Short mmCIF file of C-alpha atoms in Angstrom, two decimals:
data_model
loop_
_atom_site.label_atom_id
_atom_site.label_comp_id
_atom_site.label_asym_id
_atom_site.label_seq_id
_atom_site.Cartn_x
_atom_site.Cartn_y
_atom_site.Cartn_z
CA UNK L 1 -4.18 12.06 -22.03
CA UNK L 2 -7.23 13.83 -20.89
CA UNK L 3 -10.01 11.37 -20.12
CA UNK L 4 -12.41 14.06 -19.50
CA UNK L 5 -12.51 14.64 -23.39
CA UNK L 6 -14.06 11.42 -23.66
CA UNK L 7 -16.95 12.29 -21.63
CA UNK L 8 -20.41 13.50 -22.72
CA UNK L 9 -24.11 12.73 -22.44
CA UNK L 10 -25.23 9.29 -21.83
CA UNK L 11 -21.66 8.61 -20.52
CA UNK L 12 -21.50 10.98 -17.95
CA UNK L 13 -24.70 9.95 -16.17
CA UNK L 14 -23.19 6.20 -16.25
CA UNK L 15 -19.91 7.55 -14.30
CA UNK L 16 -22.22 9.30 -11.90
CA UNK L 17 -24.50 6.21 -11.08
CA UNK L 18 -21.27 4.42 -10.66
CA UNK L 19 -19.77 7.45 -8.32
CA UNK L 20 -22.96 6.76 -6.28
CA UNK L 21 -23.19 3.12 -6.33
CA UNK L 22 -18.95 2.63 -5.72
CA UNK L 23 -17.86 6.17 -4.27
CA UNK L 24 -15.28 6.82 -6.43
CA UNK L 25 -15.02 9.70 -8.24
CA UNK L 26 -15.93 10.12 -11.90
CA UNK L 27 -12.32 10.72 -12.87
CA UNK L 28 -11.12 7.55 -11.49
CA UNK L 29 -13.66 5.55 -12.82
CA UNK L 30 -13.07 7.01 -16.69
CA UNK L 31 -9.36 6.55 -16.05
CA UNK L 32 -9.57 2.96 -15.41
CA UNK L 33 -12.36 2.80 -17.92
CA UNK L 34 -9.53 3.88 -20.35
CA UNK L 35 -7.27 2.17 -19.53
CA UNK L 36 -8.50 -1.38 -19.12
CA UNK L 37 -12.55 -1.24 -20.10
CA UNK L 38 -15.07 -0.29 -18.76
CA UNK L 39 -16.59 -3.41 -17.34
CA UNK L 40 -13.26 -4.15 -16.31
CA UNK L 41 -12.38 -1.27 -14.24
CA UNK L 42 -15.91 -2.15 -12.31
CA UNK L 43 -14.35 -5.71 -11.68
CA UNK L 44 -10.89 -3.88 -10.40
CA UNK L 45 -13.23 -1.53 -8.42
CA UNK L 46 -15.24 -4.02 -7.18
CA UNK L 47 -12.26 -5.99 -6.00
CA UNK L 48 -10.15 -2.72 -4.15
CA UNK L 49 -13.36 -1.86 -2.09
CA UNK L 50 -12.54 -5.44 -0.43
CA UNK L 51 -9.84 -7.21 1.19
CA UNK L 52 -7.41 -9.84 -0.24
CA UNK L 53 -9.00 -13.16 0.99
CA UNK L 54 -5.32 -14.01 2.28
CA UNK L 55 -3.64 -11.52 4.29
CA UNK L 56 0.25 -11.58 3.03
CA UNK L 57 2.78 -11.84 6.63
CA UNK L 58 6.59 -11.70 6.28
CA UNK L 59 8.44 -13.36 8.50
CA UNK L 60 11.94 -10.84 9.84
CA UNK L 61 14.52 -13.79 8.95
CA UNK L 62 16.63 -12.13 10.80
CA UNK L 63 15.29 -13.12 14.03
CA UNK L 64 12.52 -15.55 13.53
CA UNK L 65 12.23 -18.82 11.38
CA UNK L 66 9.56 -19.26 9.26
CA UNK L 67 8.00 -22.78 9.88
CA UNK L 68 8.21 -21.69 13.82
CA UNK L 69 6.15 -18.76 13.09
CA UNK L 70 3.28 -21.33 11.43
CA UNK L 71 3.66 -23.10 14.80
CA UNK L 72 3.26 -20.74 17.33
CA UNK L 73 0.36 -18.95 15.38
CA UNK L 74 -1.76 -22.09 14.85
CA UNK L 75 -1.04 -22.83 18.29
CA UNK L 76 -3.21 -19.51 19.14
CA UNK L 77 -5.94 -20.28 16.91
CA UNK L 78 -4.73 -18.66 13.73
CA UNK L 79 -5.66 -19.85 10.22
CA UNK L 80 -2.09 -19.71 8.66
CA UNK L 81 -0.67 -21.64 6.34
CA UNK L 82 2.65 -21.14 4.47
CA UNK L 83 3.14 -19.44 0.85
CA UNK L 84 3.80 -21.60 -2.38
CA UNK L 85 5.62 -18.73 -3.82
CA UNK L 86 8.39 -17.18 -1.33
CA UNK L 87 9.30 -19.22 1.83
CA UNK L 88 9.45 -15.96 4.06
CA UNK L 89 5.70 -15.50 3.17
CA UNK L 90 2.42 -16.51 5.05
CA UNK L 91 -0.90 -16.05 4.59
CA UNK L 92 -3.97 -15.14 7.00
CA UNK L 93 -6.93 -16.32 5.80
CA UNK L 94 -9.72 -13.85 5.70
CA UNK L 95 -12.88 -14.21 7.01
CA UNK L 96 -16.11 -13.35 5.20
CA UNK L 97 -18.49 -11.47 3.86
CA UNK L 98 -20.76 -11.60 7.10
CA UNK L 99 -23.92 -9.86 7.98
CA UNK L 100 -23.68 -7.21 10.62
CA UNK L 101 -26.46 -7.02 13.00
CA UNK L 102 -28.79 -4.06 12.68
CA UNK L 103 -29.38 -1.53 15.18
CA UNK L 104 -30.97 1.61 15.60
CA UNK L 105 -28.35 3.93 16.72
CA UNK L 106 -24.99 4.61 14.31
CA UNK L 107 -21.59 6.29 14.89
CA UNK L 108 -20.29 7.62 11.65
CA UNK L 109 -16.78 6.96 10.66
CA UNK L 110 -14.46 8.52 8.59
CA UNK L 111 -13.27 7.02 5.34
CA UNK L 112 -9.31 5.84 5.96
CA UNK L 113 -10.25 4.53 9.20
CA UNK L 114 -13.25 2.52 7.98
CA UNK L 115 -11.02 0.53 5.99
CA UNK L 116 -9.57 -0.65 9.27
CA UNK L 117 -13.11 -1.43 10.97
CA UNK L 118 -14.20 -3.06 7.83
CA UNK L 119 -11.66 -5.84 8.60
CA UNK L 120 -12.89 -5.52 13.10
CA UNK L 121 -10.10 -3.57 14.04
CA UNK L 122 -12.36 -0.97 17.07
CA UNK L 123 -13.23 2.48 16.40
CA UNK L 124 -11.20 5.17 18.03
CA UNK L 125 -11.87 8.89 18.28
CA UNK L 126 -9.76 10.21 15.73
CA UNK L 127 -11.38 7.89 13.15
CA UNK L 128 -14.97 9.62 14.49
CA UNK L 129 -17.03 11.73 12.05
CA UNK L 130 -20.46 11.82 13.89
CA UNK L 131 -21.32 10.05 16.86
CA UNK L 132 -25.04 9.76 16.46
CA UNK L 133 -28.21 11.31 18.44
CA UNK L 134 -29.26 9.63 21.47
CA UNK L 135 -26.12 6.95 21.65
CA UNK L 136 -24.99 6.29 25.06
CA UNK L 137 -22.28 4.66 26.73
CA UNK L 138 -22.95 0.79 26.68
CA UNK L 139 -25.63 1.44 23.72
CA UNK L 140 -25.68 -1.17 20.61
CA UNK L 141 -24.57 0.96 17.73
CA UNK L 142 -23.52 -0.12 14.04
CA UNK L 143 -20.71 2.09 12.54
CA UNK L 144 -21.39 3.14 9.31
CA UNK L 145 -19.54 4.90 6.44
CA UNK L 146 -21.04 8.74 5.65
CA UNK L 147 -22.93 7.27 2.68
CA UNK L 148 -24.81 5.03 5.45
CA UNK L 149 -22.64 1.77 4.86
CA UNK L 150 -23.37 -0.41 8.04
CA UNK L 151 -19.83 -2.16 7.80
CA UNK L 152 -19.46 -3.28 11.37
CA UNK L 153 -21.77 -3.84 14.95
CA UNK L 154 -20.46 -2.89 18.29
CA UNK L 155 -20.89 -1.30 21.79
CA UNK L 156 -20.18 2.54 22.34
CA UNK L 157 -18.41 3.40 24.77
CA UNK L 158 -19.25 7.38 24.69
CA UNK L 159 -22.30 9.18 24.71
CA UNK L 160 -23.48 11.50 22.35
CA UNK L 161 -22.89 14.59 24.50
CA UNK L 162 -19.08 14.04 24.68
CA UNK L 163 -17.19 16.98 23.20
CA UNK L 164 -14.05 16.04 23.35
CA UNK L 165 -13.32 12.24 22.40
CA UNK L 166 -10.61 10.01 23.52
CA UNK L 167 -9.38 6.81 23.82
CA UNK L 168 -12.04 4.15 22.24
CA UNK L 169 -15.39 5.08 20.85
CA UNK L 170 -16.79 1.54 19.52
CA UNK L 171 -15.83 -2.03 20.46
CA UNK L 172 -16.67 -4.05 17.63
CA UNK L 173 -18.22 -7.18 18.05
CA UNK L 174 -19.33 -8.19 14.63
CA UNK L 175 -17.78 -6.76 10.84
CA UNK L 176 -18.19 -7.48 7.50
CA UNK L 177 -14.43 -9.49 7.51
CA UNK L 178 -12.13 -11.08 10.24
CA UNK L 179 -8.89 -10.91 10.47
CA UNK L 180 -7.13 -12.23 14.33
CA UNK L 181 -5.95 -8.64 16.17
CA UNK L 182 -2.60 -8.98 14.88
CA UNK L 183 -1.27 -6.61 17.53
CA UNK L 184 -1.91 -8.51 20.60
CA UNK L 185 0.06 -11.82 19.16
CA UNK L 186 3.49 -12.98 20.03
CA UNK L 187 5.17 -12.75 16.76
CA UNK L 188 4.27 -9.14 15.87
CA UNK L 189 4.10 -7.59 19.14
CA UNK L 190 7.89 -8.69 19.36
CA UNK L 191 8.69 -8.05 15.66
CA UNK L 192 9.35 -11.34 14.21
CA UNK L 193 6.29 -10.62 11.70
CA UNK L 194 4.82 -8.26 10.03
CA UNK L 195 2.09 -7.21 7.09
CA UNK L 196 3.21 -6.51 3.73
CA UNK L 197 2.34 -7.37 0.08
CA UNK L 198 2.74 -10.08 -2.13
CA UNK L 199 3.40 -7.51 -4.96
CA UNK L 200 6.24 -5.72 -3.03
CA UNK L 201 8.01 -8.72 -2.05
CA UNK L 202 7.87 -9.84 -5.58
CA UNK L 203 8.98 -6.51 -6.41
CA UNK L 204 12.13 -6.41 -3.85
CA UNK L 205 13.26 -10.22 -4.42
CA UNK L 206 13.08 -9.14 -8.25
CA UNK L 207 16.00 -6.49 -7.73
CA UNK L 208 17.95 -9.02 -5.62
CA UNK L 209 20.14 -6.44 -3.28
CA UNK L 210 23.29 -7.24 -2.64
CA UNK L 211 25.48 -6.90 0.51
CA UNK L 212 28.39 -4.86 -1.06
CA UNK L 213 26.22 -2.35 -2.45
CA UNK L 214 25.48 1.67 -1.90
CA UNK L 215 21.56 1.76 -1.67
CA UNK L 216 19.41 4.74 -1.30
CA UNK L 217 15.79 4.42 -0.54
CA UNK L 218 13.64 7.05 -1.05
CA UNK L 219 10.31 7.89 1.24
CA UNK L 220 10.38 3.70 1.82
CA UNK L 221 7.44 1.74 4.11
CA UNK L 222 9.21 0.69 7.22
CA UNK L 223 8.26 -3.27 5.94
CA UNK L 224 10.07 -2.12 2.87
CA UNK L 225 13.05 -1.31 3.85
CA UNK L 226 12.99 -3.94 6.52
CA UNK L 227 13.23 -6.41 4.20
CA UNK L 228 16.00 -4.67 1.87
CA UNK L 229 18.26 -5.22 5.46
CA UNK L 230 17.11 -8.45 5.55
CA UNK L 231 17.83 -9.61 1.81
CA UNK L 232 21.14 -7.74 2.26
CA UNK L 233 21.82 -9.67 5.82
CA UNK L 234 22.25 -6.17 7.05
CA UNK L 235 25.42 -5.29 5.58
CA UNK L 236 24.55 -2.80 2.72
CA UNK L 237 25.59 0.55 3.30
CA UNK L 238 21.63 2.15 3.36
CA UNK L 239 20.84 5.80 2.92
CA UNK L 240 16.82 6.80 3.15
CA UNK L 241 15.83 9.88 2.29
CA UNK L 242 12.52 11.26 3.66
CA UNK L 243 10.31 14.21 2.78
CA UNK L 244 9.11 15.02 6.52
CA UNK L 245 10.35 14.57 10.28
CA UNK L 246 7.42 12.38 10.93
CA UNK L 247 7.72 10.06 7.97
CA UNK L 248 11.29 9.69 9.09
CA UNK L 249 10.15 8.90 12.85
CA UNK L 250 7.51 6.49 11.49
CA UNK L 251 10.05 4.55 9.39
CA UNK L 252 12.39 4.76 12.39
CA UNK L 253 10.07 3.74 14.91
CA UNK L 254 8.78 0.65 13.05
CA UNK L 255 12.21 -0.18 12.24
CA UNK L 256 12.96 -0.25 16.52
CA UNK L 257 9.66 -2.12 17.11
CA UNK L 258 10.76 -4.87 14.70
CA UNK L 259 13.82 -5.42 17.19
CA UNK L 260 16.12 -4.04 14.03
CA UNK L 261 17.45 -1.05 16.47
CA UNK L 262 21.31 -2.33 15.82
CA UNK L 263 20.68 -2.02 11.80
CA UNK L 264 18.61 1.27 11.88
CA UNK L 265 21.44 2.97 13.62
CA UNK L 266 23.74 2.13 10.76
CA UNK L 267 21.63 4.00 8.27
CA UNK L 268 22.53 6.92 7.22
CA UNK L 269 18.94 8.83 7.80
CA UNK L 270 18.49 12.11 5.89
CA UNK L 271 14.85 14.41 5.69
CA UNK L 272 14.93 16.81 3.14
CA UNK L 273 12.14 18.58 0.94
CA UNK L 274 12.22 17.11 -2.40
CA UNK L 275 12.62 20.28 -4.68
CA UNK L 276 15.68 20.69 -2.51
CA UNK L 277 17.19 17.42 -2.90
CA UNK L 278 20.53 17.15 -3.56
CA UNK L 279 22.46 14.22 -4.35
CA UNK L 280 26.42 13.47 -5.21
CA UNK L 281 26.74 12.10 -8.89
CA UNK L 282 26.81 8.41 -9.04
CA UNK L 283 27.41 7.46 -5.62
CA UNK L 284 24.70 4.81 -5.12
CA UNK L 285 24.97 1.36 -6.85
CA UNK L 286 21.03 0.72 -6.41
CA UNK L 287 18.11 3.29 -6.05
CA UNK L 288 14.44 1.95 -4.81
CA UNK L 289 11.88 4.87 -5.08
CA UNK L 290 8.08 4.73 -3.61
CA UNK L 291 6.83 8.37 -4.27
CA UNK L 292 4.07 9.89 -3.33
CA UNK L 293 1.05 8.90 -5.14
CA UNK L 294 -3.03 8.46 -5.30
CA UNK L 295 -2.90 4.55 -3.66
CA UNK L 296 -5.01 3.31 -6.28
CA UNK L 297 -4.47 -0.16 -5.82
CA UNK L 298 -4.69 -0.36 -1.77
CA UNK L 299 -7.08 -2.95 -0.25
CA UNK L 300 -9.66 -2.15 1.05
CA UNK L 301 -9.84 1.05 -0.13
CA UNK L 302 -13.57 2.53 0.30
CA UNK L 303 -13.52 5.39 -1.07
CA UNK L 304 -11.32 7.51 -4.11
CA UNK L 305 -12.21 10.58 -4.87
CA UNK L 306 -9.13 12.35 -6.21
CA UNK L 307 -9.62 14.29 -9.23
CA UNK L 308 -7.58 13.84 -12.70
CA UNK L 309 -6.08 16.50 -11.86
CA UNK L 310 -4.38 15.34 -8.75
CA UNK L 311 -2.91 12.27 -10.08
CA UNK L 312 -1.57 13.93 -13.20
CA UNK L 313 0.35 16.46 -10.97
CA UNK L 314 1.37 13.06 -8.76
CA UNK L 315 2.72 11.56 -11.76
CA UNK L 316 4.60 15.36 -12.38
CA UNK L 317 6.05 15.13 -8.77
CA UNK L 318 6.96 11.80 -9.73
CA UNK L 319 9.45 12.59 -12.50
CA UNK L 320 10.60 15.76 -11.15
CA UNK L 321 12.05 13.59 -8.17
CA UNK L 322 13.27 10.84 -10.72
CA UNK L 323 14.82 13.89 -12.36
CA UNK L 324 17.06 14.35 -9.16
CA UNK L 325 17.62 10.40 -8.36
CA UNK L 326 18.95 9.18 -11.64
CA UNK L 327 22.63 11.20 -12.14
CA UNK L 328 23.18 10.00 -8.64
CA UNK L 329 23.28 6.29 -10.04
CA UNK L 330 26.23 4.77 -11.36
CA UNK L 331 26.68 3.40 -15.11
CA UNK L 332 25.49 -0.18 -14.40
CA UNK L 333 23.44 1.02 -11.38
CA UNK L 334 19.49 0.05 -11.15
CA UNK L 335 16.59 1.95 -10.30
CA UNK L 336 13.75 0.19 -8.25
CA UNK L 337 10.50 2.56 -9.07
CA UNK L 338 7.54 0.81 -7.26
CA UNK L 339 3.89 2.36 -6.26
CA UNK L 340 0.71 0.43 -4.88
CA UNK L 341 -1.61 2.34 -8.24
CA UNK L 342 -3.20 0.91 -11.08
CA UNK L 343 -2.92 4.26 -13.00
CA UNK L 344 -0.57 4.07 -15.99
CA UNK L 345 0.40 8.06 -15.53
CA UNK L 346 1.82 6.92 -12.07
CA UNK L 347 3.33 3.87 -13.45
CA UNK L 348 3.73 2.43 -17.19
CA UNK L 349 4.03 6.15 -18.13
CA UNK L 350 6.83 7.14 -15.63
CA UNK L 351 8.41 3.55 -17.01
CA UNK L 352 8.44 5.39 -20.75
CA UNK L 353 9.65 9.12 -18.90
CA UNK L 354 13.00 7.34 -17.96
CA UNK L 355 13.38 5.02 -21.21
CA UNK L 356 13.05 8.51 -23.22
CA UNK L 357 14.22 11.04 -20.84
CA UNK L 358 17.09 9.16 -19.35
CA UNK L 359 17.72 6.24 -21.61
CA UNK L 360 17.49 4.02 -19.07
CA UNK L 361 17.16 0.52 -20.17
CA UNK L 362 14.05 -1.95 -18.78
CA UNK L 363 15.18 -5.26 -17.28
CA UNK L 364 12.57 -7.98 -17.66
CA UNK L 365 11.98 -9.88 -14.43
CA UNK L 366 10.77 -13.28 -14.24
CA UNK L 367 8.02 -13.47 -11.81
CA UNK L 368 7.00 -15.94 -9.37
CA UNK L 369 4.03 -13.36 -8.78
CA UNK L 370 2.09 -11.19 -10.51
CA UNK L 371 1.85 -10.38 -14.12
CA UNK L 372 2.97 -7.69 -16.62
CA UNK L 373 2.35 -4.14 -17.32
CA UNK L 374 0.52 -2.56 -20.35
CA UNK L 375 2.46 -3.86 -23.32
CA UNK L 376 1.15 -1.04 -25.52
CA UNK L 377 3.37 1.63 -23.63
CA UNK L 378 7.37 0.99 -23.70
CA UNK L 379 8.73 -0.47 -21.23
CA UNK L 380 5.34 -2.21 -20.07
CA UNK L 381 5.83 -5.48 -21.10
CA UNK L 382 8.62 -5.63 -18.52
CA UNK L 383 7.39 -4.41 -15.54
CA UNK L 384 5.67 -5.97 -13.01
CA UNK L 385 1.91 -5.70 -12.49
CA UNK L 386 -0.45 -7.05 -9.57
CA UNK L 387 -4.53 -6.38 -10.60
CA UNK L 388 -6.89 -7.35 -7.20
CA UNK L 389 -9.34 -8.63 -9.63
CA UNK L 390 -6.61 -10.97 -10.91
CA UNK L 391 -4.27 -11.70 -8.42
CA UNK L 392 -5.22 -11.52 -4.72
CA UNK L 393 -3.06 -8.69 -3.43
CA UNK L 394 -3.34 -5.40 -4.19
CA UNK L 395 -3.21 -3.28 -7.08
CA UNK L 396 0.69 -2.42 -7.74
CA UNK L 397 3.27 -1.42 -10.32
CA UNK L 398 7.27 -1.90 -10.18
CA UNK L 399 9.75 -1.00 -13.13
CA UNK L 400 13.43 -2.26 -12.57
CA UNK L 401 15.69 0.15 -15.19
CA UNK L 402 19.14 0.26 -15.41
CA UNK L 403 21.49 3.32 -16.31
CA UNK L 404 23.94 2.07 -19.40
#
């Protein structure tokens, strides 16, 4: 499909008042528009540009029960209370909207890390854009997006004639949400928490790992795969393929800083291009794939201006990899394919690639959480769905197929 053949007069002025009034790009907006209506996709846009109201915590089972987690974090003042849904869930409650206090001066942030500040996490020089004329170390300053967004209040701790930036630019003292500083508590400082999803938990306890079997993970989040060791007790034998030496060493690293250093040495760690991937027929019993892909469904998530372009070539990528993955699953094997976007072409549509391509055969999960996919595409009705203006989590797709 090519939304931009649906575009034209009247219509294309609406998609750039929203642009202006939303910053995200025209092709994103007509996408969803397709997809799910217009008025809709405003709602689902809307929703992304702001955080969940609970902030999802897993508790590492491994090491840490989860009722004792409750405990010590209420003992430090934290609003946490346990899930309904999954007993190694807990939620954070998230404060706000607030107002921001309004000052003169401004330090200019970049979009990715304003996602951060939105929620009071400080400003640090690499998230910097423009520090602002006339600030000065101990000055009040708001920080503001570069479409003048105040989104948070602080003090700056640089002056405007600094070249070279290190270290902390803004302490913030006031944002638009609240959320504790996770980093300077007990539980995640030692590794006995940590943030991830509703949707991918779902997603994971869905394909139920076992402990006897072959599992390959492909470009996984280091919560990801943390809890694939812990549904498996740590016994699988675990391969993860990587497309770069520093996504490896990120993986790695948060594997070592969640105290799992005993099970990350017994994975079998490989970084390899993609288009030079090469894989041994049908030696894995169970596949889980995260590609890369446009993050449509993160929250918050300012800002999206990719271009239709670049998510049709994601989606491309996307099978080309499949391509490689699937004769290296066995007959009865299962393929995990799971992305945080709430565009079909990187999820229903890949779903359909493998069903025609492969003849891979959909399993239908029932879910404790979320919803389903787009029925009108095969395989949709199926596969697991999370919408932020729905559910409160992000925006995510997961299809569990298995080779006959």
């Amino acid at each position: 499909m090519n939304a931009k053949n649906l575009v034209g007069g009247p219509i294309s002025k609406e998609l750039v008042n929203l642009r202006r009034q939303f910053h995200y790009s025209e092709d994103v907006i007509l996408r969803l528009s397709v997809y799910y209506g217009i008025f809709r996709a405003i709602r689902i846009i809307k929703a992304l540009r702001t955080p969940p109201k609970n902030l999802a915590i897993r508790v590492n089972t491994l090491r840490a029960d989860p009722d004792r987690i409750v405990e010590e974090l209420r003992s430090a003042g934290v609003n946490i209370y346990p899930s309904r849904v999954f007993r190694d869930v807990l939620f954070i409650r998230v404060e706000g909207p607030f107002e921001v206090k309004k000052v003169e001066k401004e330090v200019v942030v970049k979009d990715k890390s304003a996602e951060g500040i939105l929620l009071g996490a400080n400003l640090y020089a690499p998230g910097v854009l423009r520090v602002g004329e006339g600030v000065e170390i101990g000055d009040e300053v708001n920080v503001v997006t570069r479409f003048g967004e105040v989104i948070a209040y602080g003090i700056s701790k640089v002056s405007h004639t600094e070249k070279n930036l290190k270290g902390i630019v803004v302490e913030v003292k006031e944002s638009i949400y609240r959320i504790p500083n996770l980093k300077t508590l007990r539980p995640f400082m030692i590794g006995d928490a940590y943030i991830a999803s509703m949707a991918s938990t779902q997603a994971l306890k869905w394909l139920n790992p076992s402990e006897d079997e072959k599992i390959l993970c492909v470009s996984p989040s280091a919560e990801d795969l943390a809890y694939i060791i812990q549904l498996t007790h740590g016994r699988a034998d675990i391969t993860v393929v990587s497309k770069t030496e520093l996504e490896d060493l990120r993986i790695r690293e948060a594997l070592k800083k969640m105290r799992l250093e005993s099970f990350e040495k017994r994975i079998k760690w490989h970084v390899v291009e993609y288009k030079y991937l090469k894989l041994e027929n049908e030696a894995f019993d169970t596949v889980i794939v995260s590609p890369r892909n446009s993050k449509i469904g993160l929250r918050p998530r300012i800002t999206a201006f990719l271009k239709e372009e670049d998510i049709i070539r994601l989606s491309r990528l996307a099978k080309l990899l499949l391509d490689k993955i699937v004769p290296a699953v066995r007959k009865g094997g299962r393929i995990l394919y799971m992305v945080p976007s709430l565009d079909p072409a990187e999820g229903e549509f890949i779903t359909k690639y493998l069903i025609e391509t492969w003849n891979l055969e959909p399993i239908k999960g029932d879910f404790r959480w979320g919803g389903r996919g787009l029925k009108e595409i095969p395989g949709g009705d199926k596969a697991l769905r999370t919408y932020p203006d729905i559910h409160d989590d992000i925006g995510f797709f997961a299809s569990l197929l298995q080779k006959p």
